[in-house]
PDB file of C-alpha atoms and ligand atoms in Angstrom:
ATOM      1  CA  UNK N   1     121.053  91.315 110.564  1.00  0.00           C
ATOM      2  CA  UNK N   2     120.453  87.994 110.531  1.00  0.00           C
ATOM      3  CA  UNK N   3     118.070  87.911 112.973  1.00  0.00           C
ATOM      4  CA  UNK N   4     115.826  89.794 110.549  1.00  0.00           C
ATOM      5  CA  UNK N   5     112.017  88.590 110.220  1.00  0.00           C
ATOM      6  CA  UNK N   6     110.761  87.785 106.509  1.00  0.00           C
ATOM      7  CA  UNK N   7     107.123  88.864 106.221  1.00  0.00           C
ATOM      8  CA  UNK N   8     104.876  88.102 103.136  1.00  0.00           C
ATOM      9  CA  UNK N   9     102.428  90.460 101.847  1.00  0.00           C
ATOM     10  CA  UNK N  10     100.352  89.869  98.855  1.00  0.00           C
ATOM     11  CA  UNK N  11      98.159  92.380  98.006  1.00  0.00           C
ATOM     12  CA  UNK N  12      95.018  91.505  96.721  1.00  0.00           C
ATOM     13  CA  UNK N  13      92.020  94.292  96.536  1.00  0.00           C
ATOM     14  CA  UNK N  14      92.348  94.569  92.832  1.00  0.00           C
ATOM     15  CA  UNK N  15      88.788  94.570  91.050  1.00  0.00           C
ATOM     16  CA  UNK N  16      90.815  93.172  87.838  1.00  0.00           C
ATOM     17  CA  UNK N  17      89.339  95.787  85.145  1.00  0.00           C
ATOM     18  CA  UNK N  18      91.986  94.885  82.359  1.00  0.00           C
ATOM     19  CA  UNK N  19      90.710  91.317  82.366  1.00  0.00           C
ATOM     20  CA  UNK N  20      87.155  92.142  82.127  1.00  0.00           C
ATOM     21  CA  UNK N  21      85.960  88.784  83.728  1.00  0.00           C
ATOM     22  CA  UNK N  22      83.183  87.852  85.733  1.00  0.00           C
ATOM     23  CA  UNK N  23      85.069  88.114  89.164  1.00  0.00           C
ATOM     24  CA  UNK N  24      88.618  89.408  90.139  1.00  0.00           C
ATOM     25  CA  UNK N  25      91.166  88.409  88.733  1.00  0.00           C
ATOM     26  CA  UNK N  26      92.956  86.520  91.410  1.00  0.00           C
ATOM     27  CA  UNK N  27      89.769  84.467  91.531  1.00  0.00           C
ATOM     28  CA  UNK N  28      89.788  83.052  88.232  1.00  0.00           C
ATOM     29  CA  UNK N  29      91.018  79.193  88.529  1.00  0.00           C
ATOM     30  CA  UNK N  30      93.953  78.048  86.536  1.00  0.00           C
ATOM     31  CA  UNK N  31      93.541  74.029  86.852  1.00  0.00           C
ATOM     32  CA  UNK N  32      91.332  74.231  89.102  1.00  0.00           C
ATOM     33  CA  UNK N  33      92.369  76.440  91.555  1.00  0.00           C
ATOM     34  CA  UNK N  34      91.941  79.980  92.679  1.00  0.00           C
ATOM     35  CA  UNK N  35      94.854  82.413  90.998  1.00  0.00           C
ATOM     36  CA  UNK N  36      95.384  83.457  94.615  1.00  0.00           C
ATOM     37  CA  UNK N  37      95.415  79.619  96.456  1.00  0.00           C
ATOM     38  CA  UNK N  38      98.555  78.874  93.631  1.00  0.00           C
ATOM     39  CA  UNK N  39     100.525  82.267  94.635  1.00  0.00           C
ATOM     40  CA  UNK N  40     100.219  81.901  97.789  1.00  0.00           C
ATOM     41  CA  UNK N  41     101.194  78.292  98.057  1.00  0.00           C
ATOM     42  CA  UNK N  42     104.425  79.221  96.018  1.00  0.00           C
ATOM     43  CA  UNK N  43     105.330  81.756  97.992  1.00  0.00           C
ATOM     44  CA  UNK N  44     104.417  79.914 101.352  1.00  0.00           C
ATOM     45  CA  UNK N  45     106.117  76.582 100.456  1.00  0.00           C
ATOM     46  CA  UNK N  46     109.633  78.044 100.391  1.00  0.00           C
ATOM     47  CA  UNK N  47     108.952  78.499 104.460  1.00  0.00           C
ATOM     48  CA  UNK N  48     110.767  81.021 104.682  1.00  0.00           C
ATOM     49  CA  UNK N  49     107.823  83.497 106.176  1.00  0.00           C
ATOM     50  CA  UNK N  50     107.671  84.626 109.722  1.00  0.00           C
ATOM     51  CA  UNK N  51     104.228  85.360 108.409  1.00  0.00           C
ATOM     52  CA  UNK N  52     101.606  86.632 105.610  1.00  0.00           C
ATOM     53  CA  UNK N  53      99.172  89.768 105.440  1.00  0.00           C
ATOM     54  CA  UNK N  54      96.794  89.379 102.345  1.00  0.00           C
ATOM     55  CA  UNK N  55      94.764  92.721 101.925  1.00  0.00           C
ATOM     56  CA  UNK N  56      91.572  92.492 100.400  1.00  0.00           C
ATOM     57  CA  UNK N  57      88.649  94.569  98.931  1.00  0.00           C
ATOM     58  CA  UNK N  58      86.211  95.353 101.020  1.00  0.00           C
ATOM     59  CA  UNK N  59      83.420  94.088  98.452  1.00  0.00           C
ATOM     60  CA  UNK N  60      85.464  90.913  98.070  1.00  0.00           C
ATOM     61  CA  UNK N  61      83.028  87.695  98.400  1.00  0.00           C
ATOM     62  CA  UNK N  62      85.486  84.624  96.630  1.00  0.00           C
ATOM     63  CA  UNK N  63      88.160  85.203  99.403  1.00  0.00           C
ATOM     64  CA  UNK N  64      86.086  82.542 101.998  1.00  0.00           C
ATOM     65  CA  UNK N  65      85.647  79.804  98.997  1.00  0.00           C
ATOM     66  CA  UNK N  66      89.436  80.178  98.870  1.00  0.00           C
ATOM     67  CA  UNK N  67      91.840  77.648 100.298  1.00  0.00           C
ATOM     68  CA  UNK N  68      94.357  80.216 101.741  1.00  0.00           C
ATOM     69  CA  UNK N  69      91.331  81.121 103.796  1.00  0.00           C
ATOM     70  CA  UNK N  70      91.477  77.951 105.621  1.00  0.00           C
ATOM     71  CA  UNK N  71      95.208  78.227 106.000  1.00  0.00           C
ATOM     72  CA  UNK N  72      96.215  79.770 109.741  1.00  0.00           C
ATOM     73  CA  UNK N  73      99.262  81.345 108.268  1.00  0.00           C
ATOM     74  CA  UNK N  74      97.643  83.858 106.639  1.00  0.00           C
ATOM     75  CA  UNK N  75      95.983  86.664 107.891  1.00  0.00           C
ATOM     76  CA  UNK N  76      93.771  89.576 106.101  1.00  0.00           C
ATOM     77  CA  UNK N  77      92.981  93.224 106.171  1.00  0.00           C
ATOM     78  CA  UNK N  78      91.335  95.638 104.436  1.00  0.00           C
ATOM     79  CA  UNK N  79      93.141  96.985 101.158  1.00  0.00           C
ATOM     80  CA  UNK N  80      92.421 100.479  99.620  1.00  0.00           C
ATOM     81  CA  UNK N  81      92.220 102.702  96.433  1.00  0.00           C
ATOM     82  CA  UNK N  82      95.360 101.876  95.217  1.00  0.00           C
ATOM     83  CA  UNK N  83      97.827  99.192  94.908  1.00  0.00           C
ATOM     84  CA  UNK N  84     100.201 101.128  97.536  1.00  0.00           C
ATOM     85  CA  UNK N  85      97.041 101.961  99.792  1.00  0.00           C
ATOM     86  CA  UNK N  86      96.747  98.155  99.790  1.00  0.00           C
ATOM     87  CA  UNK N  87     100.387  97.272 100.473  1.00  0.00           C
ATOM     88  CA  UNK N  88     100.485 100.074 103.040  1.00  0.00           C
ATOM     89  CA  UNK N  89      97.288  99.009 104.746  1.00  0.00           C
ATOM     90  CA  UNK N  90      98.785  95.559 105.072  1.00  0.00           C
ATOM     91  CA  UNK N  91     101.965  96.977 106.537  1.00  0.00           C
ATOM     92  CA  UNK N  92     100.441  98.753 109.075  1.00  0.00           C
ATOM     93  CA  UNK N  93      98.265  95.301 110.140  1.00  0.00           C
ATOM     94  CA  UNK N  94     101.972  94.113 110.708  1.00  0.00           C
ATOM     95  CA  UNK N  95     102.807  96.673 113.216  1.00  0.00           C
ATOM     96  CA  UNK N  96     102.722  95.044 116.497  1.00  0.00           C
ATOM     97  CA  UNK N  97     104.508  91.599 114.634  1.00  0.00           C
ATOM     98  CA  UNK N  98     106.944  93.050 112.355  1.00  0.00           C
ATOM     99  CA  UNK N  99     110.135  94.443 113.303  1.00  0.00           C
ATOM    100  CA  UNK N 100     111.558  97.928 112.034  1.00  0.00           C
ATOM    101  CA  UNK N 101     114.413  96.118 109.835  1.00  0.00           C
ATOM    102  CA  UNK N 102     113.021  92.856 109.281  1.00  0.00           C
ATOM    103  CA  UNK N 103     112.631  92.458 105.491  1.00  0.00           C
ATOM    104  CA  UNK N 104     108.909  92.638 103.921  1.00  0.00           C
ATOM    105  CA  UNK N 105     108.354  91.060 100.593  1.00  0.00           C
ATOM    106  CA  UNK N 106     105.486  92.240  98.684  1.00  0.00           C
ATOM    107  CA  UNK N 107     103.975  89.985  95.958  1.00  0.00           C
ATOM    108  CA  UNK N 108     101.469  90.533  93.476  1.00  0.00           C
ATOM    109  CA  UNK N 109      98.474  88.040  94.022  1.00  0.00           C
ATOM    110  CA  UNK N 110      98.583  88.163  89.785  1.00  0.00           C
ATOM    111  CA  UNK N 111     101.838  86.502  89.897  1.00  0.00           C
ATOM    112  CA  UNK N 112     101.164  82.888  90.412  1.00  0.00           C
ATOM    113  CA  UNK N 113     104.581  81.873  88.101  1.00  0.00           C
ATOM    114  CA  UNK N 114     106.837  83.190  90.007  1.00  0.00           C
ATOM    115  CA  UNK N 115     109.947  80.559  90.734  1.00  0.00           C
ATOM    116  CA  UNK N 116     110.693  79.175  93.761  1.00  0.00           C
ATOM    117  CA  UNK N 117     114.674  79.611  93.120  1.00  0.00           C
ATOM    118  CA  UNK N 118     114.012  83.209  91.774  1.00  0.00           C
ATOM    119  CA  UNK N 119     112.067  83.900  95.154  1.00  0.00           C
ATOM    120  CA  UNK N 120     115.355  82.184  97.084  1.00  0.00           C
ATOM    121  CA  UNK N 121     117.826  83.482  94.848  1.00  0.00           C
ATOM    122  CA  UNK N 122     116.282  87.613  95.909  1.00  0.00           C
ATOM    123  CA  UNK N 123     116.431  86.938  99.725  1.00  0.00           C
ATOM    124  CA  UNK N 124     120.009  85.483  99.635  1.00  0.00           C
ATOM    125  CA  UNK N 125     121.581  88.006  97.401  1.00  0.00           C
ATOM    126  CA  UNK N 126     119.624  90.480  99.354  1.00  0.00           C
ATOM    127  CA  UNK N 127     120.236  89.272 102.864  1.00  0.00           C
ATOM    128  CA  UNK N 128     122.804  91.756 104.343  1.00  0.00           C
ATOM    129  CA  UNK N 129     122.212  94.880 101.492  1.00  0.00           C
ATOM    130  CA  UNK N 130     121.122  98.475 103.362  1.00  0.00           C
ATOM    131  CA  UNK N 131     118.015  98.863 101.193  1.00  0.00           C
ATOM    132  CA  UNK N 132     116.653  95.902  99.130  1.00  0.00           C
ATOM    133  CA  UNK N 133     115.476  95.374  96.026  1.00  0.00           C
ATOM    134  CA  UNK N 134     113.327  93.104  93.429  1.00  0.00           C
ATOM    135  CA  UNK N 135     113.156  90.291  90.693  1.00  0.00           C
ATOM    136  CA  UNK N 136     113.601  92.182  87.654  1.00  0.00           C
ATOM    137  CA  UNK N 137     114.209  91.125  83.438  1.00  0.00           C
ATOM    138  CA  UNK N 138     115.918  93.083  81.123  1.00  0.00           C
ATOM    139  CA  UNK N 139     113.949  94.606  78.448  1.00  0.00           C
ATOM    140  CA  UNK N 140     114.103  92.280  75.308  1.00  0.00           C
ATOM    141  CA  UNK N 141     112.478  93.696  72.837  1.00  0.00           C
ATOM    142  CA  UNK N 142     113.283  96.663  70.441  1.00  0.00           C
ATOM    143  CA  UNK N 143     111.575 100.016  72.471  1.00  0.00           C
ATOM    144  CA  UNK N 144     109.581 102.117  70.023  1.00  0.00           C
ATOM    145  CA  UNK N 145     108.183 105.623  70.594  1.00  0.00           C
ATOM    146  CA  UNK N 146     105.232 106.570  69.287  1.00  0.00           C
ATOM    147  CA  UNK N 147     102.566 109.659  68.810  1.00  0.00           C
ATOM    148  CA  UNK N 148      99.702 108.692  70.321  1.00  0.00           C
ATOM    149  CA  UNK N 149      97.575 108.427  67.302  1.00  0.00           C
ATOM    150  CA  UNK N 150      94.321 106.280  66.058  1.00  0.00           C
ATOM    151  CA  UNK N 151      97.384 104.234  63.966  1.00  0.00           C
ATOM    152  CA  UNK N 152     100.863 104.774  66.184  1.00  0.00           C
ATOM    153  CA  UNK N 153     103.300 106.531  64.408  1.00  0.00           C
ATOM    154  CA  UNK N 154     106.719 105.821  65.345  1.00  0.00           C
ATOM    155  CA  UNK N 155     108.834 108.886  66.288  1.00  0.00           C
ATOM    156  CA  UNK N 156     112.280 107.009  67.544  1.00  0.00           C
ATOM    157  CA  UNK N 157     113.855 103.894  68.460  1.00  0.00           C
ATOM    158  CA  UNK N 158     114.754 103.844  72.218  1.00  0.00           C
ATOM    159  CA  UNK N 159     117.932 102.590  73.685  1.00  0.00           C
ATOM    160  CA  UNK N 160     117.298  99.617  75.594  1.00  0.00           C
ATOM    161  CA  UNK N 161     120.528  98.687  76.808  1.00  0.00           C
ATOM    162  CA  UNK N 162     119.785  99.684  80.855  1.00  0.00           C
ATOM    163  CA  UNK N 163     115.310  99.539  80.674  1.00  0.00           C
ATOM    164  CA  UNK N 164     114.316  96.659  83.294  1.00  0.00           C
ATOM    165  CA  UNK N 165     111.090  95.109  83.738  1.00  0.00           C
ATOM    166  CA  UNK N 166     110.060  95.500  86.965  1.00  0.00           C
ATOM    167  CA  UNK N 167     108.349  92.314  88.813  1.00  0.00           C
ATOM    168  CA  UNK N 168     107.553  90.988  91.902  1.00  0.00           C
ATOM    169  CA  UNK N 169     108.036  90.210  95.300  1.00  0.00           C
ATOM    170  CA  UNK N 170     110.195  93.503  95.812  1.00  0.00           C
ATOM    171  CA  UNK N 171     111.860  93.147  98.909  1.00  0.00           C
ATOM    172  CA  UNK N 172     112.407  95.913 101.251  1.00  0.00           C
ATOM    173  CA  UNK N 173     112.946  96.842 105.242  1.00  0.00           C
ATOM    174  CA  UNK N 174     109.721  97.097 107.147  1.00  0.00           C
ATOM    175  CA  UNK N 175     110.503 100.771 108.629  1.00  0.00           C
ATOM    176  CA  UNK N 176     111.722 101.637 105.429  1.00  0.00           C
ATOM    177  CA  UNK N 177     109.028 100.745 103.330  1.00  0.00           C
ATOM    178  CA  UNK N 178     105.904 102.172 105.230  1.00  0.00           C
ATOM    179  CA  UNK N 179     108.265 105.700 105.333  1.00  0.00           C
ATOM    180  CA  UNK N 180     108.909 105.648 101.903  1.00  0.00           C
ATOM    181  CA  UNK N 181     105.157 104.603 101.005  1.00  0.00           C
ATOM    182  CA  UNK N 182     103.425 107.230 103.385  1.00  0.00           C
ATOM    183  CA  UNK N 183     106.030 109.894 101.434  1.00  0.00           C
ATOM    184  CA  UNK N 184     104.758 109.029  98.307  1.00  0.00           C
ATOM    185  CA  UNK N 185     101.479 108.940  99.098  1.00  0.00           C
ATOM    186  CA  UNK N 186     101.605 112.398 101.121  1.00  0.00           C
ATOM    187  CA  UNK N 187     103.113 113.885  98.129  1.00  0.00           C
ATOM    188  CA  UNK N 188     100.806 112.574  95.657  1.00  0.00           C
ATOM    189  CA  UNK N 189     103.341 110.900  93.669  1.00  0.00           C
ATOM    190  CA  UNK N 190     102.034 108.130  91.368  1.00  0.00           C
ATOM    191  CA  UNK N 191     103.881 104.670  92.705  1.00  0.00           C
ATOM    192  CA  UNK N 192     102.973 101.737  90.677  1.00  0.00           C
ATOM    193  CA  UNK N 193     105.511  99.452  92.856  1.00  0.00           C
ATOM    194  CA  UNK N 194     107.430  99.512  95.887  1.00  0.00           C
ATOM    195  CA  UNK N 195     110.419 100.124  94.346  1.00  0.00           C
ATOM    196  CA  UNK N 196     109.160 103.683  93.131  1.00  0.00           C
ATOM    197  CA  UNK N 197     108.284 104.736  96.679  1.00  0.00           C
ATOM    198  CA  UNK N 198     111.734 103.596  97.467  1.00  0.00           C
ATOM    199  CA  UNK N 199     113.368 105.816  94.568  1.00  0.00           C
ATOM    200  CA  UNK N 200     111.321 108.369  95.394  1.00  0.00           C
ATOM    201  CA  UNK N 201     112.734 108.664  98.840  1.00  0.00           C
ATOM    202  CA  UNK N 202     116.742 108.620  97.228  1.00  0.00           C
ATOM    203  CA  UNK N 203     117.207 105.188  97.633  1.00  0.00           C
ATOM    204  CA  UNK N 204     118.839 102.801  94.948  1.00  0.00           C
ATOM    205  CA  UNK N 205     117.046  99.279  94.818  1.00  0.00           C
ATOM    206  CA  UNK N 206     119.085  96.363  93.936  1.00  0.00           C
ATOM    207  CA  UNK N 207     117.936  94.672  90.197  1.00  0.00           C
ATOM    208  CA  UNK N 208     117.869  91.257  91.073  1.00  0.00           C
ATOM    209  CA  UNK N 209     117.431  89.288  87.204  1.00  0.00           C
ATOM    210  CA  UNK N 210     114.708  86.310  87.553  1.00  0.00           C
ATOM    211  CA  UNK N 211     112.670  84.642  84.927  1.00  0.00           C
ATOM    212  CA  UNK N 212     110.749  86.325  82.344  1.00  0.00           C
ATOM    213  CA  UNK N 213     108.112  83.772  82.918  1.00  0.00           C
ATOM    214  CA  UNK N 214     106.709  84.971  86.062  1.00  0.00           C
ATOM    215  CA  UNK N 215     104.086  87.075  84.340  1.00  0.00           C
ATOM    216  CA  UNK N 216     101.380  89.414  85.669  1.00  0.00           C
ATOM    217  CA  UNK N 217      97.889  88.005  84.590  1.00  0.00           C
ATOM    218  CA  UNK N 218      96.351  90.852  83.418  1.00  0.00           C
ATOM    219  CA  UNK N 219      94.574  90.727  80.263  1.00  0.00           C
ATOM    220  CA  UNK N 220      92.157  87.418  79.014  1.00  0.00           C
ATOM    221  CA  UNK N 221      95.327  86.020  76.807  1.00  0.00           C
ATOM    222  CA  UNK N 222      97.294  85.708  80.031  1.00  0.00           C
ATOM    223  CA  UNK N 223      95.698  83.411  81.905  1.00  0.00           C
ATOM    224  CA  UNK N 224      96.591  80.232  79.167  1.00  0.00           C
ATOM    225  CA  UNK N 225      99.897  81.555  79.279  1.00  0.00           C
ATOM    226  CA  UNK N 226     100.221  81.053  82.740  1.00  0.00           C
ATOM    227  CA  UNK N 227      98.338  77.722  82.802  1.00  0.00           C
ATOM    228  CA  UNK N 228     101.174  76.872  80.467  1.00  0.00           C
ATOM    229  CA  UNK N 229     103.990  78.223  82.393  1.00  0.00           C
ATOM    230  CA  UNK N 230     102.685  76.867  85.174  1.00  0.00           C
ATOM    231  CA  UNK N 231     101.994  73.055  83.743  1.00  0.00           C
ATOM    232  CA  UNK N 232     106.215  72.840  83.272  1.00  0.00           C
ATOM    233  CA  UNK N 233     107.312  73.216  86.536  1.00  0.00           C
TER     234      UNK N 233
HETATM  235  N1  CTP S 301      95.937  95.573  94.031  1.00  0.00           N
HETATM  236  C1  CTP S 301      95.557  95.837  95.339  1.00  0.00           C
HETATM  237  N2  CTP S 301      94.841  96.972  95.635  1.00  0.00           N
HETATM  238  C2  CTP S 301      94.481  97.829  94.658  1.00  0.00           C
HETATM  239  C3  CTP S 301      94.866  97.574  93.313  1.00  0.00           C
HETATM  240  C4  CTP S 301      95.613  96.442  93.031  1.00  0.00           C
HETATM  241  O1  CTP S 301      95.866  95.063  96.235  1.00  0.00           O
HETATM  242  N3  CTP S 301      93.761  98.893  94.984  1.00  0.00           N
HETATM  243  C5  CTP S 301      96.675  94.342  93.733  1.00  0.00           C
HETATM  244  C6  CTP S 301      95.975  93.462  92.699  1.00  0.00           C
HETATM  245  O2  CTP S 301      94.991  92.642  93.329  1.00  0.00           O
HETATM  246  C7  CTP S 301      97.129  92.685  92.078  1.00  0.00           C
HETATM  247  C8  CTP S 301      98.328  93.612  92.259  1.00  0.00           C
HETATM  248  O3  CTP S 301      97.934  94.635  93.163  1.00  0.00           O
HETATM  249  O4  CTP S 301      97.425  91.475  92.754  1.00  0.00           O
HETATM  250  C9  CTP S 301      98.794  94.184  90.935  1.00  0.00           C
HETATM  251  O5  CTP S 301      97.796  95.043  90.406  1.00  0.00           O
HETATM  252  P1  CTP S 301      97.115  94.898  88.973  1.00  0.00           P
HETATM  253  O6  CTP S 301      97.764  93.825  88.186  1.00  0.00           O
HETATM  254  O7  CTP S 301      97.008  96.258  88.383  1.00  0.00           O
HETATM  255  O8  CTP S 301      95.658  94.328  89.356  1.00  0.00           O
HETATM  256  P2  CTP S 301      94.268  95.056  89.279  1.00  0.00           P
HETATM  257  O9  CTP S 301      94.400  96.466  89.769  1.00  0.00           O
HETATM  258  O10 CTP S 301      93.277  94.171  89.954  1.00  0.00           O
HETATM  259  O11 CTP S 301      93.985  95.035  87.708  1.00  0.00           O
HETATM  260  P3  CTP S 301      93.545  96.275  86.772  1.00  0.00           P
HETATM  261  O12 CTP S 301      94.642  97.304  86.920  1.00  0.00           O
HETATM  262  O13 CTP S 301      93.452  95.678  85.402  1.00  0.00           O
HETATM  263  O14 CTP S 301      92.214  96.737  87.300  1.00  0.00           O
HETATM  264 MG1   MG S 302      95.704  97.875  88.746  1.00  0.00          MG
END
């Protein structure tokens, strides 16, 4: 066990349609900087990475202009249609340095908040569990249900008490992970995270509670949120 590898992947072929900007999200600049250059650097600093596969899109031309391009820990592939196309593309680029249980943690390039003692805090409570798991916040506000109308109707209150947010990095076992992902994915099966293709194969990931600061930038209002977030620690 301990012997295990940690890889890094953070998957990055994402055209950004939600945020409606000029180029991809990850390549808008919060102080300066590419959204990318701070996430990776976050997630890099902690050193705990045997190494780092960033898939990209194929039409992606910001990734050279980037600093992480200049950085010789990091290495690219191609990503693909989907989020877990991406993640799985990048898994398979590990093949010939990634051991069957060595742990993979998988990162959303749109997560540049994430906390260095959150990211340390999921790999040590982690470190000897069967499966693996992810940085997760419970659900604070009151859950409506709605009919999908013009004007939302509500049609019940739902009970909150176990709903999660899921986040990122989701940490799981290399083998593992490209089995459950190629399931999925062979099945059809929508999987918006890792963490579903793990479920989906019967497995029970571990709910590991970070901070509900480490936000996915996703629409226009995020990105001074995160600049914010970001500017206090
Ligand atoms: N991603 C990816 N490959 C895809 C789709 C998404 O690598 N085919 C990455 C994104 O670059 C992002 C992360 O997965 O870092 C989370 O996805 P999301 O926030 O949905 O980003 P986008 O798909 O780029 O945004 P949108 O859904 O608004 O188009
Ligand atoms: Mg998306």
């Amino acid at each position: 066990m301990s012997d295990s590898k940690l890889w890094l992947i953070v998957p990055a072929a994402g055209i950004g349609q939600r945020m409606r900007a000029e180029c991809p999200k990850q390549y808008l600049r919060i102080d300066n900087r590419f959204i990318l250059d701070i996430t990776l650097s976050r997630m890099l600093d902690s050193g705990l990475f045997a190494g780092c596969m960033v898939p990209l899109n194929s039409e992606d031309r910001w990734w050279p202009s980037s600093g992480a391009s200049k950085d010789d820990r990091i290495q690219t592939c191609n990503g693909g249609a989907e989020r877990a196309d991406s993640v799985l593309s990048a898994l398979t680029a590990l093949a010939a340095q990634a051991g069957a249980d060595d742990w993979v943690l998988v990162h959303d390039a749109a997560r540049p908040c994430v906390h260095p003692a959150d990211l340390a805090n999921l790999v040590s409570t982690l470190a000897t569990h069967p499966v693996g798991g992810l940085l997760a916040a419970p659900v604070a506000d009151t859950l409506k249900k709605a009919k999908p109308n013009a004007l939302p109707e509500v049609i019940g209150t739902v009970d909150r008490s176990q709903l999660w947010r899921a986040m990122t990095p989701q940490m799981f076992r290399y083998a593992k992970l490209v089995e459950a992902l190629r399931r999925a994915l062979n099945k059809g099966q929508s999987v918006t995270d890792e963490s579903s293709a793990m479920e989906f194969s019967g497995n029970m990931p571990v709910l590991v509670e970070g901070r509900s600061d480490n936000i996915k930038i996703t629409v226009p209002a995020d990105l001074d949120l995160a600049g914010f977030i970001l500017s206090r620690f």
